[in-house]
GROMACS .gro file of C-alpha atoms in nm:
model
   99
    1MET     CA    1   1.514  -1.913   3.432
    2GLU     CA    2   1.442  -2.214   3.651
    3ASN     CA    3   1.466  -2.585   3.507
    4ASN     CA    4   1.089  -2.641   3.743
    5MET     CA    5   0.907  -2.390   3.475
    6MET     CA    6   0.981  -2.665   3.140
    7PRO     CA    7   0.842  -2.986   3.389
    8GLY     CA    8   0.907  -3.313   3.199
    9SER     CA    9   1.131  -3.113   2.938
   10ALA     CA   10   1.493  -3.149   2.827
   11LEU     CA   11   1.758  -3.204   3.117
   12SER     CA   12   1.942  -2.919   3.292
   13SER     CA   13   2.263  -3.000   3.095
   14ASP     CA   14   2.055  -2.936   2.770
   15LEU     CA   15   1.870  -2.664   2.906
   16GLN     CA   16   2.157  -2.476   2.972
   17LEU     CA   17   2.345  -2.586   2.599
   18ILE     CA   18   2.039  -2.449   2.442
   19ARG     CA   19   2.014  -2.133   2.649
   20GLY     CA   20   2.391  -2.117   2.562
   21GLU     CA   21   2.330  -2.131   2.174
   22LEU     CA   22   2.042  -1.941   2.167
   23TYR     CA   23   2.206  -1.636   2.332
   24ALA     CA   24   2.496  -1.645   2.077
   25MET     CA   25   2.252  -1.659   1.821
   26LEU     CA   26   2.072  -1.372   1.864
   27ALA     CA   27   2.394  -1.180   1.989
   28TYR     CA   28   2.529  -1.251   1.629
   29ARG     CA   29   2.213  -1.203   1.492
   30LEU     CA   30   2.168  -0.851   1.643
   31GLY     CA   31   2.479  -0.725   1.662
   32ARG     CA   32   2.571  -0.765   2.011
   33LYS     CA   33   2.747  -0.917   2.294
   34LYS     CA   34   2.669  -1.265   2.411
   35ALA     CA   35   2.687  -1.135   2.753
   36ASP     CA   36   2.409  -0.826   2.694
   37ILE     CA   37   2.166  -1.121   2.657
   38ALA     CA   38   1.974  -1.224   2.938
   39GLY     CA   39   1.667  -1.410   2.967
   40ARG     CA   40   1.452  -1.136   3.113
   41LEU     CA   41   1.493  -0.880   2.864
   42ASN     CA   42   1.222  -0.797   2.638
   43LEU     CA   43   1.269  -0.872   2.292
   44ALA     CA   44   1.150  -0.525   2.188
   45ALA     CA   45   1.182  -0.281   2.427
   46ASP     CA   46   1.531  -0.376   2.532
   47LEU     CA   47   1.666  -0.552   2.305
   48TYR     CA   48   1.527  -0.337   1.993
   49VAL     CA   49   1.391  -0.649   1.817
   50ASP     CA   50   1.211  -0.506   1.497
   51SER     CA   51   1.023  -0.708   1.222
   52LEU     CA   52   1.363  -0.694   1.020
   53ASP     CA   53   1.562  -0.870   1.286
   54TRP     CA   54   1.240  -1.109   1.375
   55VAL     CA   55   1.372  -1.254   1.024
   56GLU     CA   56   1.714  -1.288   1.083
   57ILE     CA   57   1.572  -1.425   1.426
   58GLU     CA   58   1.355  -1.729   1.221
   59ILE     CA   59   1.661  -1.741   1.014
   60GLY     CA   60   1.924  -1.849   1.319
   61VAL     CA   61   1.689  -2.053   1.498
   62ALA     CA   62   1.591  -2.282   1.148
   63GLU     CA   63   1.976  -2.279   1.068
   64THR     CA   64   2.104  -2.363   1.484
   65PHE     CA   65   1.792  -2.563   1.630
   66GLY     CA   66   1.678  -2.696   1.306
   67VAL     CA   67   1.313  -2.518   1.433
   68GLU     CA   68   1.066  -2.326   1.243
   69LEU     CA   69   0.919  -2.004   1.428
   70LYS     CA   70   0.560  -1.934   1.278
   71GLU     CA   71   0.396  -1.601   1.309
   72ASN     CA   72   0.144  -1.659   1.560
   73ASP     CA   73   0.436  -1.807   1.743
   74VAL     CA   74   0.649  -1.466   1.726
   75ALA     CA   75   0.355  -1.271   1.815
   76SER     CA   76   0.347  -1.458   2.153
   77MET     CA   77   0.679  -1.396   2.277
   78GLN     CA   78   0.759  -1.080   2.453
   79THR     CA   79   1.115  -1.178   2.649
   80VAL     CA   80   1.423  -1.392   2.539
   81ASP     CA   81   1.316  -1.663   2.814
   82ASP     CA   82   0.986  -1.705   2.576
   83LEU     CA   83   1.169  -1.758   2.300
   84LEU     CA   84   1.385  -2.019   2.519
   85ARG     CA   85   1.090  -2.185   2.633
   86PHE     CA   86   0.932  -2.188   2.272
   87LEU     CA   87   1.248  -2.375   2.170
   88VAL     CA   88   1.233  -2.613   2.458
   89GLU     CA   89   0.930  -2.678   2.409
   90ALA     CA   90   0.959  -2.770   2.047
   91LEU     CA   91   1.288  -2.948   2.066
   92ASP     CA   92   1.123  -3.131   2.330
   93ALA     CA   93   0.837  -3.231   2.069
   94GLN     CA   94   1.069  -3.297   1.788
   95ARG     CA   95   1.260  -3.535   2.027
   96PHE     CA   96   0.930  -3.721   2.126
   97ASN     CA   97   0.849  -3.744   1.786
   98GLY     CA   98   1.170  -3.898   1.681
   99LYS     CA   99   1.282  -3.616   1.447
   0.00000   0.00000   0.00000
């Protein structure tokens, strides 16, 4: 994922940190190695994420990032990069709103 995909968002170092934490959380929650997680991977087709896995991911996102995933957010996410993009936008909004 290139930084230019998210203008005005987290700095490059912040993006790398968020990506690293997200990949580690996904690996843990999905029982995989961190090296198996990549941005282009489709959550359902490549990582076999099902409804129970989404519950684990929602918990992991809340615990790791303090961000709540809602059903309509999840419905629009197909790839790991989609989830990363959502997190960056949510964290930027929190920062902007002073949370």
